[in-house]
CSV table of N, CA and C in Angstrom, one decimal:
chain,number,residue,atom,x,y,z
A,751,UNK,N,-3.4,23.8,-10.8
A,751,UNK,CA,-2.0,22.4,-10.3
A,751,UNK,C,-1.7,22.6,-9.1
A,752,UNK,N,-2.5,23.5,-7.9
A,752,UNK,CA,-1.7,23.7,-6.8
A,752,UNK,C,-2.2,23.0,-6.5
A,753,UNK,N,-4.1,22.4,-6.7
A,753,UNK,CA,-4.2,22.1,-5.8
A,753,UNK,C,-4.2,20.4,-6.5
A,754,UNK,N,-3.6,20.5,-6.7
A,754,UNK,CA,-2.8,18.8,-6.7
A,754,UNK,C,-2.3,18.3,-6.4
A,755,UNK,N,-1.1,19.2,-6.2
A,755,UNK,CA,-0.1,19.2,-4.6
A,755,UNK,C,0.1,18.9,-3.8
A,756,UNK,N,-1.7,19.7,-3.5
A,756,UNK,CA,-1.5,20.0,-2.0
A,756,UNK,C,-2.2,18.9,-1.5
A,757,UNK,N,-3.5,18.2,-2.5
A,757,UNK,CA,-4.1,17.0,-2.1
A,757,UNK,C,-2.9,15.6,-2.3
A,758,UNK,N,-2.2,15.5,-2.9
A,758,UNK,CA,-1.5,13.8,-3.2
A,758,UNK,C,0.1,14.3,-2.0
A,759,UNK,N,0.3,15.3,-1.3
A,759,UNK,CA,0.9,15.5,-0.2
A,759,UNK,C,0.0,16.1,0.5
A,760,UNK,N,0.2,14.6,1.6
A,760,UNK,CA,-0.7,14.9,3.2
A,760,UNK,C,-0.4,14.3,4.3
A,761,UNK,N,-0.7,14.1,5.5
A,761,UNK,CA,0.1,13.7,6.6
A,761,UNK,C,-0.8,12.7,6.7
A,762,UNK,N,0.4,12.1,7.7
A,762,UNK,CA,-0.2,10.3,7.7
A,762,UNK,C,-1.5,10.4,8.4
A,763,UNK,N,-2.0,11.5,9.2
A,763,UNK,CA,-3.1,11.1,9.8
A,763,UNK,C,-4.6,11.2,8.8
A,764,UNK,N,-4.1,12.0,7.8
A,764,UNK,CA,-5.6,12.4,7.2
A,764,UNK,C,-6.3,11.6,6.0
A,765,UNK,N,-3.9,10.8,5.2
A,765,UNK,CA,-4.1,9.1,4.9
A,765,UNK,C,-4.7,8.3,5.4
A,766,UNK,N,-4.5,8.3,6.9
A,766,UNK,CA,-5.0,7.1,7.5
A,766,UNK,C,-6.6,7.4,7.1
A,767,UNK,N,-7.0,8.7,7.2
A,767,UNK,CA,-8.6,8.6,7.2
A,767,UNK,C,-9.0,8.5,6.5
A,768,UNK,N,-8.6,8.9,5.1
A,768,UNK,CA,-9.4,8.8,3.7
A,768,UNK,C,-8.9,6.9,3.5
A,769,UNK,N,-8.1,6.6,3.7
A,769,UNK,CA,-8.3,5.1,3.1
A,769,UNK,C,-9.4,4.3,4.0
A,770,UNK,N,-9.3,4.6,5.5
A,770,UNK,CA,-10.3,3.5,6.2
A,770,UNK,C,-11.5,4.1,5.4
A,771,UNK,N,-12.1,5.1,4.7
A,771,UNK,CA,-13.5,5.1,3.8
A,771,UNK,C,-13.5,5.3,2.4
A,772,UNK,N,-12.6,5.0,2.0
A,772,UNK,CA,-12.5,4.5,0.8
A,772,UNK,C,-13.1,3.1,0.3
A,773,UNK,N,-14.4,3.5,-0.4
A,773,UNK,CA,-15.2,2.2,-0.8
A,773,UNK,C,-14.5,0.8,-0.9
A,774,UNK,N,-13.9,1.1,-2.3
A,774,UNK,CA,-13.2,-0.3,-2.3
A,774,UNK,C,-12.6,-1.2,-0.7
A,775,UNK,N,-12.4,-0.7,0.0
A,775,UNK,CA,-11.5,-0.6,1.2
A,775,UNK,C,-12.5,-0.7,2.7
A,776,UNK,N,-13.5,0.0,2.8
A,776,UNK,CA,-14.1,0.2,3.7
A,776,UNK,C,-15.4,-1.2,3.5
A,777,UNK,N,-15.6,-1.1,2.0
A,777,UNK,CA,-16.8,-2.2,2.2
A,777,UNK,C,-16.4,-3.8,2.3
A,778,UNK,N,-14.9,-3.9,2.3
A,778,UNK,CA,-14.6,-5.3,2.8
A,778,UNK,C,-13.8,-5.2,4.0
A,779,UNK,N,-13.9,-4.2,4.8
A,779,UNK,CA,-13.7,-4.2,5.8
A,779,UNK,C,-12.2,-4.3,6.7
A,780,UNK,N,-11.6,-3.7,5.2
A,780,UNK,CA,-10.1,-3.2,5.7
A,780,UNK,C,-9.8,-2.1,6.4
A,781,UNK,N,-8.9,-2.2,7.3
A,781,UNK,CA,-8.8,-0.5,7.9
A,781,UNK,C,-7.4,-0.3,8.2
A,782,UNK,N,-7.1,1.0,8.0
A,782,UNK,CA,-5.4,1.1,8.0
A,782,UNK,C,-5.9,1.6,9.4
A,783,UNK,N,-5.0,1.0,10.4
A,783,UNK,CA,-4.8,1.4,11.6
A,783,UNK,C,-3.4,2.8,11.8
A,784,UNK,N,-2.3,2.4,11.0
A,784,UNK,CA,-1.3,3.7,11.0
A,784,UNK,C,-0.5,3.2,10.0
A,785,UNK,N,-0.1,4.9,9.5
A,785,UNK,CA,1.1,5.0,8.7
A,785,UNK,C,2.0,6.1,9.9
A,786,UNK,N,3.1,5.3,9.9
A,786,UNK,CA,3.8,5.6,11.2
A,786,UNK,C,5.6,6.2,10.6
A,787,UNK,N,6.4,6.5,11.1
A,787,UNK,CA,7.8,7.1,10.8
A,787,UNK,C,7.6,8.5,10.0
A,788,UNK,N,6.8,9.1,9.3
A,788,UNK,CA,7.0,9.6,8.5
A,788,UNK,C,7.1,8.4,6.8
A,789,UNK,N,5.5,7.9,7.1
A,789,UNK,CA,5.5,6.9,5.8
A,789,UNK,C,6.2,6.1,5.5
A,790,UNK,N,7.4,5.7,6.5
A,790,UNK,CA,7.9,4.5,6.4
A,790,UNK,C,7.4,3.1,6.9
A,791,UNK,N,6.3,3.3,6.8
A,791,UNK,CA,5.8,1.7,7.7
A,791,UNK,C,4.1,2.5,8.1
A,792,UNK,N,3.4,1.1,7.4
A,792,UNK,CA,1.5,0.8,7.3
A,792,UNK,C,1.6,-0.1,7.9
A,793,UNK,N,0.2,-0.2,9.1
A,793,UNK,CA,-0.6,-1.1,9.6
A,793,UNK,C,-1.4,-1.3,8.9
A,794,UNK,N,-1.9,-2.4,8.8
A,794,UNK,CA,-3.7,-2.7,8.2
A,794,UNK,C,-4.4,-3.7,9.0
A,795,UNK,N,-5.5,-3.8,9.3
A,795,UNK,CA,-6.3,-4.8,9.9
A,795,UNK,C,-7.1,-5.5,8.5
A,796,UNK,N,-7.4,-6.5,8.7
A,796,UNK,CA,-8.4,-7.1,8.0
A,796,UNK,C,-9.6,-7.9,8.6
A,797,UNK,N,-10.7,-7.3,9.0
A,797,UNK,CA,-11.5,-7.5,10.0
A,797,UNK,C,-12.7,-8.8,9.1
A,798,UNK,N,-12.8,-9.6,9.9
A,798,UNK,CA,-13.5,-10.8,9.4
A,798,UNK,C,-15.0,-10.3,10.0
A,799,UNK,N,-16.2,-10.1,8.6
A,799,UNK,CA,-17.4,-10.0,8.7
A,799,UNK,C,-18.0,-10.7,7.6
A,800,UNK,N,-19.7,-10.5,8.1
A,800,UNK,CA,-21.1,-10.8,6.6
A,800,UNK,C,-20.4,-10.3,5.3
A,801,UNK,N,-19.3,-9.5,5.4
A,801,UNK,CA,-19.1,-8.8,4.0
A,801,UNK,C,-17.9,-9.5,3.1
A,802,UNK,N,-17.3,-10.3,3.8
A,802,UNK,CA,-16.4,-10.5,3.2
A,802,UNK,C,-15.8,-12.1,3.5
A,803,UNK,N,-17.1,-12.8,4.2
A,803,UNK,CA,-17.1,-14.0,4.2
A,803,UNK,C,-16.8,-15.3,3.3
A,804,UNK,N,-16.5,-16.5,3.2
A,804,UNK,CA,-17.1,-16.7,2.2
A,804,UNK,C,-17.9,-18.3,2.4
A,805,UNK,N,-17.8,-19.4,1.8
A,805,UNK,CA,-18.9,-20.1,2.0
A,805,UNK,C,-18.2,-20.9,3.4
A,806,UNK,N,-17.0,-20.9,3.6
A,806,UNK,CA,-16.5,-21.7,4.4
A,806,UNK,C,-16.1,-21.5,5.6
A,807,UNK,N,-16.6,-20.0,6.2
A,807,UNK,CA,-16.2,-18.9,7.0
A,807,UNK,C,-15.1,-18.3,7.5
A,808,UNK,N,-14.6,-18.5,6.3
A,808,UNK,CA,-13.2,-18.2,6.5
A,808,UNK,C,-13.4,-16.7,5.5
A,809,UNK,N,-12.2,-15.5,5.3
A,809,UNK,CA,-12.4,-14.4,4.8
A,809,UNK,C,-11.7,-14.6,3.5
A,810,UNK,N,-12.7,-13.6,2.6
A,810,UNK,CA,-12.8,-14.5,0.9
A,810,UNK,C,-11.2,-14.2,0.7
A,811,UNK,N,-10.5,-15.5,0.1
A,811,UNK,CA,-9.2,-14.8,-0.2
A,811,UNK,C,-9.2,-13.5,-1.6
A,812,UNK,N,-10.1,-13.1,-1.9
A,812,UNK,CA,-9.8,-12.1,-3.0
A,812,UNK,C,-9.8,-10.8,-2.1
A,813,UNK,N,-10.2,-10.6,-1.1
A,813,UNK,CA,-10.1,-9.2,-0.2
A,813,UNK,C,-8.9,-9.4,0.7
A,814,UNK,N,-8.8,-10.4,1.1
A,814,UNK,CA,-7.2,-10.8,1.4
A,814,UNK,C,-6.3,-9.7,0.1
A,815,UNK,N,-6.9,-10.5,-0.9
A,815,UNK,CA,-5.5,-10.2,-2.2
A,815,UNK,C,-5.7,-8.3,-1.8
A,816,UNK,N,-6.8,-7.9,-2.2
A,816,UNK,CA,-7.1,-6.9,-2.0
A,816,UNK,C,-6.8,-6.0,-1.3
A,817,UNK,N,-6.4,-6.0,0.0
A,817,UNK,CA,-6.2,-5.5,1.1
A,817,UNK,C,-4.5,-5.6,1.2
A,818,UNK,N,-4.1,-5.9,0.2
A,818,UNK,CA,-2.7,-5.0,0.2
A,818,UNK,C,-2.2,-4.4,-0.9
A,819,UNK,N,-3.1,-4.8,-1.8
A,819,UNK,CA,-2.5,-4.1,-3.1
A,819,UNK,C,-2.0,-2.2,-2.8
A,820,UNK,N,-2.5,-1.2,-2.3
A,820,UNK,CA,-2.6,0.0,-2.2
A,820,UNK,C,-0.9,0.6,-1.4
A,821,UNK,N,-0.3,-0.1,-0.7
A,821,UNK,CA,0.9,0.5,0.3
A,821,UNK,C,1.6,0.1,0.0
A,822,UNK,N,2.3,-0.4,-0.2
A,822,UNK,CA,3.5,-0.3,-0.6
A,822,UNK,C,3.7,1.1,-1.8
A,823,UNK,N,3.0,1.5,-2.8
A,823,UNK,CA,2.6,2.6,-3.9
A,823,UNK,C,1.9,4.2,-2.9
A,824,UNK,N,1.3,3.5,-2.0
A,824,UNK,CA,0.9,5.0,-1.4
A,824,UNK,C,2.6,5.0,-0.6
A,825,UNK,N,2.8,4.2,0.3
A,825,UNK,CA,4.9,5.1,0.9
A,825,UNK,C,5.2,5.7,0.1
A,826,UNK,N,5.6,5.0,-0.6
A,826,UNK,CA,6.8,5.1,-1.9
A,826,UNK,C,5.7,6.1,-2.5
A,827,UNK,N,4.9,6.7,-2.7
A,827,UNK,CA,4.3,8.3,-3.3
A,827,UNK,C,4.8,9.0,-2.2
A,828,UNK,N,4.7,9.2,-0.7
A,828,UNK,CA,4.3,10.0,-0.3
A,828,UNK,C,5.7,10.1,0.4
A,829,UNK,N,7.1,9.4,0.2
A,829,UNK,CA,8.6,9.3,1.1
A,829,UNK,C,8.9,9.9,-0.4
A,830,UNK,N,9.3,9.6,-1.7
A,830,UNK,CA,9.0,10.1,-2.8
A,830,UNK,C,8.7,11.6,-3.1
A,831,UNK,N,8.1,12.4,-2.5
A,831,UNK,CA,7.4,13.3,-2.8
A,831,UNK,C,8.0,14.2,-1.7
A,832,UNK,N,7.8,14.0,-0.7
A,832,UNK,CA,8.6,14.5,0.4
A,832,UNK,C,10.2,14.6,0.2
A,833,UNK,N,10.8,14.1,-0.9
A,833,UNK,CA,12.1,14.1,-1.3
A,833,UNK,C,12.2,14.4,-2.4
A,834,UNK,N,11.3,15.3,-2.5
A,834,UNK,CA,11.5,16.7,-3.9
A,834,UNK,C,10.9,16.0,-5.5
A,835,UNK,N,10.9,14.6,-5.7
A,835,UNK,CA,10.5,13.8,-6.9
A,835,UNK,C,9.3,14.3,-6.6
A,836,UNK,N,9.1,14.0,-8.4
A,836,UNK,CA,7.5,14.1,-8.8
A,836,UNK,C,7.4,12.8,-9.7
A,837,UNK,N,6.5,12.1,-9.2
A,837,UNK,CA,6.5,10.4,-9.8
A,837,UNK,C,5.3,10.1,-9.8
A,838,UNK,N,5.0,9.1,-10.6
A,838,UNK,CA,3.8,8.1,-10.4
A,838,UNK,C,4.2,6.6,-10.2
A,839,UNK,N,3.8,6.2,-9.4
A,839,UNK,CA,4.0,5.0,-8.5
A,839,UNK,C,2.5,3.7,-8.8
A,840,UNK,N,2.9,3.0,-8.9
A,840,UNK,CA,1.4,2.1,-9.7
A,840,UNK,C,2.1,0.6,-8.7
A,841,UNK,N,1.5,-0.2,-8.6
A,841,UNK,CA,1.5,-1.7,-8.2
A,841,UNK,C,1.4,-2.0,-9.2
A,842,UNK,N,2.3,-2.8,-9.8
A,842,UNK,CA,3.0,-3.1,-11.1
A,842,UNK,C,2.3,-4.3,-11.6
A,843,UNK,N,2.4,-5.4,-10.7
A,843,UNK,CA,2.2,-6.7,-10.3
A,843,UNK,C,1.7,-7.3,-9.1
A,844,UNK,N,1.3,-8.3,-8.9
A,844,UNK,CA,1.2,-9.1,-7.3
A,844,UNK,C,1.1,-10.4,-7.8
A,845,UNK,N,1.3,-11.4,-6.3
A,845,UNK,CA,1.1,-12.7,-6.5
A,845,UNK,C,0.8,-13.2,-5.2
A,846,UNK,N,-0.1,-14.0,-4.8
A,846,UNK,CA,-0.5,-14.5,-3.6
A,846,UNK,C,-1.0,-15.7,-3.5
A,847,UNK,N,0.0,-16.1,-2.0
A,847,UNK,CA,0.3,-17.6,-1.8
A,847,UNK,C,-0.7,-18.0,-0.2
A,848,UNK,N,-2.0,-18.7,-0.9
A,848,UNK,CA,-2.8,-18.6,0.6
A,848,UNK,C,-1.7,-20.0,1.2
A,849,UNK,N,-1.8,-19.9,3.3
A,849,UNK,CA,-1.4,-21.3,3.4
A,849,UNK,C,-2.3,-21.7,4.4
A,850,UNK,N,-3.3,-20.8,4.8
A,850,UNK,CA,-4.5,-21.8,5.9
A,850,UNK,C,-5.5,-20.5,6.0
A,851,UNK,N,-6.5,-21.0,5.8
A,851,UNK,CA,-8.1,-20.1,5.9
A,851,UNK,C,-7.7,-19.3,7.1
A,852,UNK,N,-7.5,-18.0,7.3
A,852,UNK,CA,-8.0,-17.0,7.9
A,852,UNK,C,-9.4,-16.7,8.9
A,853,UNK,N,-9.9,-17.9,9.3
A,853,UNK,CA,-10.7,-17.7,9.7
A,853,UNK,C,-11.7,-16.8,10.7
A,854,UNK,N,-10.0,-15.5,11.5
A,854,UNK,CA,-10.0,-14.2,12.4
A,854,UNK,C,-9.7,-13.3,11.5
A,855,UNK,N,-9.8,-12.8,12.5
A,855,UNK,CA,-9.0,-10.8,12.1
A,855,UNK,C,-7.8,-10.8,11.5
A,856,UNK,N,-6.9,-10.5,9.9
A,856,UNK,CA,-5.9,-10.7,10.4
A,856,UNK,C,-4.9,-9.3,9.9
A,857,UNK,N,-3.4,-8.9,10.2
A,857,UNK,CA,-3.0,-8.3,10.0
A,857,UNK,C,-1.8,-8.2,9.6
A,858,UNK,N,-1.8,-6.9,8.6
A,858,UNK,CA,-0.1,-7.1,8.3
A,858,UNK,C,0.2,-5.4,8.5
A,859,UNK,N,1.9,-5.7,8.6
A,859,UNK,CA,3.0,-4.3,8.3
A,859,UNK,C,3.8,-4.2,7.1
A,860,UNK,N,3.8,-3.0,6.3
A,860,UNK,CA,5.1,-3.0,5.9
A,860,UNK,C,5.7,-1.7,6.2
A,861,UNK,N,6.8,-1.9,6.3
A,861,UNK,CA,7.8,-1.3,6.6
A,861,UNK,C,8.9,-0.6,5.5
A,862,UNK,N,8.7,0.2,5.3
A,862,UNK,CA,10.6,0.2,4.4
A,862,UNK,C,11.5,1.1,5.0
A,863,UNK,N,13.0,0.5,4.8
A,863,UNK,CA,13.9,0.6,5.2
A,863,UNK,C,14.8,1.9,5.1
A,864,UNK,N,16.0,2.2,5.7
A,864,UNK,CA,16.8,3.2,5.1
A,864,UNK,C,17.2,2.9,3.4
A,865,UNK,N,17.9,1.3,3.5
A,865,UNK,CA,18.1,1.0,2.4
A,865,UNK,C,17.3,0.4,1.0
A,866,UNK,N,16.2,0.6,1.2
A,866,UNK,CA,14.3,0.6,0.3
A,866,UNK,C,14.7,1.8,-0.1
A,867,UNK,N,15.1,2.8,0.5
A,867,UNK,CA,14.6,4.0,0.4
A,867,UNK,C,15.6,4.3,-0.7
A,868,UNK,N,16.8,4.1,-0.3
A,868,UNK,CA,18.2,4.8,-1.2
A,868,UNK,C,18.1,4.1,-2.4
A,869,UNK,N,17.8,2.6,-2.2
A,869,UNK,CA,17.8,1.9,-3.6
A,869,UNK,C,17.1,2.5,-4.7
A,870,UNK,N,15.7,2.8,-4.2
A,870,UNK,CA,14.3,3.5,-5.1
A,870,UNK,C,15.5,5.1,-5.3
A,871,UNK,N,15.3,6.0,-4.8
A,871,UNK,CA,16.1,6.9,-4.8
A,871,UNK,C,17.2,7.1,-5.5
A,872,UNK,N,18.1,6.4,-5.6
A,872,UNK,CA,18.9,6.0,-6.7
A,872,UNK,C,18.8,5.8,-8.1
A,873,UNK,N,18.4,4.8,-7.9
A,873,UNK,CA,17.1,4.7,-9.3
A,873,UNK,C,16.8,5.4,-9.9
A,874,UNK,N,15.9,6.0,-9.3
A,874,UNK,CA,15.3,7.3,-10.0
A,874,UNK,C,15.7,8.4,-10.8
A,875,UNK,N,17.2,8.3,-10.0
A,875,UNK,CA,18.4,9.6,-10.1
A,875,UNK,C,18.8,9.1,-11.1
A,876,UNK,N,19.1,8.0,-11.6
A,876,UNK,CA,19.9,7.6,-12.5
A,876,UNK,C,19.5,7.0,-13.9
A,877,UNK,N,18.0,6.2,-13.8
A,877,UNK,CA,17.4,5.6,-15.0
A,877,UNK,C,16.4,5.8,-14.9
A,878,UNK,N,15.5,6.7,-14.5
A,878,UNK,CA,14.3,7.8,-13.6
A,878,UNK,C,12.9,6.6,-13.8
A,879,UNK,N,13.3,4.9,-13.3
A,879,UNK,CA,12.2,4.4,-13.0
A,879,UNK,C,12.7,3.6,-12.0
A,880,UNK,N,11.7,2.9,-11.3
A,880,UNK,CA,12.1,1.9,-10.4
A,880,UNK,C,11.1,0.7,-9.9
A,881,UNK,N,11.8,-0.5,-10.3
A,881,UNK,CA,10.5,-1.8,-9.8
A,881,UNK,C,11.1,-2.7,-9.4
A,882,UNK,N,10.7,-3.4,-7.9
A,882,UNK,CA,11.3,-4.2,-7.0
A,882,UNK,C,9.8,-4.8,-6.3
A,883,UNK,N,10.0,-6.2,-6.4
A,883,UNK,CA,9.2,-6.8,-5.5
A,883,UNK,C,9.3,-6.8,-4.1
A,884,UNK,N,8.3,-6.6,-3.7
A,884,UNK,CA,8.7,-6.9,-2.0
A,884,UNK,C,7.6,-8.3,-1.3
A,885,UNK,N,8.3,-8.6,-0.6
A,885,UNK,CA,6.7,-9.4,0.5
A,885,UNK,C,6.1,-9.2,1.6
A,886,UNK,N,5.7,-9.7,1.8
A,886,UNK,CA,4.2,-9.4,3.0
A,886,UNK,C,4.4,-10.5,3.7
A,887,UNK,N,3.5,-10.6,4.4
A,887,UNK,CA,2.7,-11.9,5.1
A,887,UNK,C,1.7,-11.6,6.0
A,888,UNK,N,0.4,-12.2,5.5
A,888,UNK,CA,-1.2,-11.9,6.7
A,888,UNK,C,-0.8,-12.8,7.5
A,889,UNK,N,-0.9,-12.5,8.8
A,889,UNK,CA,-0.5,-13.1,10.1
A,889,UNK,C,-2.9,-13.1,10.7
A,890,UNK,N,-3.0,-13.8,11.9
A,890,UNK,CA,-3.7,-13.5,12.8
A,890,UNK,C,-3.3,-13.2,13.8
A,891,UNK,N,-4.0,-12.4,14.6
A,891,UNK,CA,-4.1,-11.8,16.0
A,891,UNK,C,-2.2,-12.9,16.5
A,892,UNK,N,-3.0,-14.0,16.2
A,892,UNK,CA,-1.8,-14.8,17.7
A,892,UNK,C,-0.6,-15.5,16.6
A,893,UNK,N,-0.6,-14.5,15.2
A,893,UNK,CA,0.8,-15.0,14.5
A,893,UNK,C,0.8,-15.9,13.6
A,894,UNK,N,-0.4,-16.5,13.2
A,894,UNK,CA,-0.2,-17.9,12.7
A,894,UNK,C,-0.4,-16.9,10.9
A,895,UNK,N,0.2,-17.6,10.6
A,895,UNK,CA,0.5,-17.1,9.1
A,895,UNK,C,-0.7,-17.7,8.3
A,896,UNK,N,-1.6,-16.7,7.3
A,896,UNK,CA,-2.1,-17.2,6.4
A,896,UNK,C,-2.2,-16.7,4.7
A,897,UNK,N,-1.0,-16.3,4.5
A,897,UNK,CA,-0.6,-15.9,3.4
A,897,UNK,C,0.3,-15.0,3.0
A,898,UNK,N,0.9,-15.7,2.3
A,898,UNK,CA,2.6,-14.3,1.7
A,898,UNK,C,1.7,-14.1,0.4
A,899,UNK,N,2.5,-12.7,0.2
A,899,UNK,CA,1.6,-12.0,-0.9
A,899,UNK,C,3.2,-10.9,-1.6
A,900,UNK,N,3.7,-11.2,-2.6
A,900,UNK,CA,4.2,-10.1,-3.1
A,900,UNK,C,4.3,-9.1,-3.9
A,901,UNK,N,4.5,-8.4,-3.5
A,901,UNK,CA,3.9,-6.6,-4.7
A,901,UNK,C,5.4,-6.2,-5.4
A,902,UNK,N,4.7,-6.4,-6.8
A,902,UNK,CA,5.9,-5.2,-6.8
A,902,UNK,C,5.7,-4.3,-7.5
A,903,UNK,N,6.7,-3.0,-6.9
A,903,UNK,CA,6.1,-1.6,-7.1
A,903,UNK,C,6.7,-1.2,-8.6
A,904,UNK,N,5.9,0.0,-9.1
A,904,UNK,CA,6.5,0.3,-10.1
A,904,UNK,C,6.7,2.2,-10.0
A,905,UNK,N,7.6,2.6,-10.0
A,905,UNK,CA,7.9,4.3,-9.7
A,905,UNK,C,8.5,4.7,-10.6
A,906,UNK,N,8.1,5.8,-11.3
A,906,UNK,CA,8.7,6.4,-11.9
A,906,UNK,C,9.4,7.8,-12.0
A,907,UNK,N,10.0,8.4,-12.7
A,907,UNK,CA,10.1,9.9,-12.3
A,907,UNK,C,9.9,10.7,-13.2
A,908,UNK,N,8.8,11.8,-12.9
A,908,UNK,CA,8.4,12.2,-13.8
A,908,UNK,C,9.1,13.0,-14.4
A,909,UNK,N,10.2,13.7,-14.1
A,909,UNK,CA,11.1,14.9,-14.2
A,909,UNK,C,11.9,14.6,-15.7
A,910,UNK,N,12.1,12.6,-15.5
A,910,UNK,CA,12.9,12.4,-16.4
A,910,UNK,C,11.9,12.3,-17.4
A,911,UNK,N,11.4,13.0,-18.4
A,911,UNK,CA,11.0,12.2,-19.7
A,911,UNK,C,9.2,12.5,-19.8
A,912,UNK,N,8.7,11.3,-19.2
A,912,UNK,CA,6.8,12.2,-18.8
A,912,UNK,C,6.3,12.9,-18.4
A,913,UNK,N,5.6,13.2,-19.3
A,913,UNK,CA,4.5,14.8,-19.1
A,913,UNK,C,3.2,14.1,-18.4
A,914,UNK,N,2.9,15.3,-17.4
A,914,UNK,CA,1.5,15.0,-17.1
A,914,UNK,C,0.4,14.7,-18.1
A,915,UNK,N,-0.8,14.6,-18.5
A,915,UNK,CA,-1.7,15.7,-19.2
A,915,UNK,C,-3.1,15.0,-18.6
A,916,UNK,N,-3.9,15.9,-19.3
A,916,UNK,CA,-5.3,16.4,-18.6
A,916,UNK,C,-5.7,15.4,-18.8
A,917,UNK,N,-6.8,14.7,-18.6
A,917,UNK,CA,-7.7,13.8,-18.7
A,917,UNK,C,-8.9,13.9,-19.5
A,918,UNK,N,-9.1,14.9,-19.8
A,918,UNK,CA,-10.4,15.4,-20.3
A,918,UNK,C,-10.2,16.5,-22.1
């Protein structure tokens, strides 16, 4: 059990490097630039390359969609653990709106405000779970908006009824 807790609560720099070389992100050229402000913010770069380019020369839409998948869950997981919660966090649902082809590298930044964190904490204390959708904007370096994404995050407080189980 100790080993699991050590792995789960890690530094911003360690998580950045783990995510950079996580195969589903690495091979799609999804690069975590930073985790900042004690896991309140994350900036990600999606580089256009031969590995993620579609037939019309833009970044494959599935790669853009995949790039947005884990980051709200990661931020909330690290934040809530540091606040003493034992949680299970995942992306419950997502939707994407493609606005224009991403013909160059694209970027996005996620920031969790004090209000967002307080809302999640209160729900975890009161009802044992928190579910909320958050918007994201995928932009080029010049600020051109290429896609908008809605990610719905689910957080369960494991101290309120749900028990962990071993997979084997």
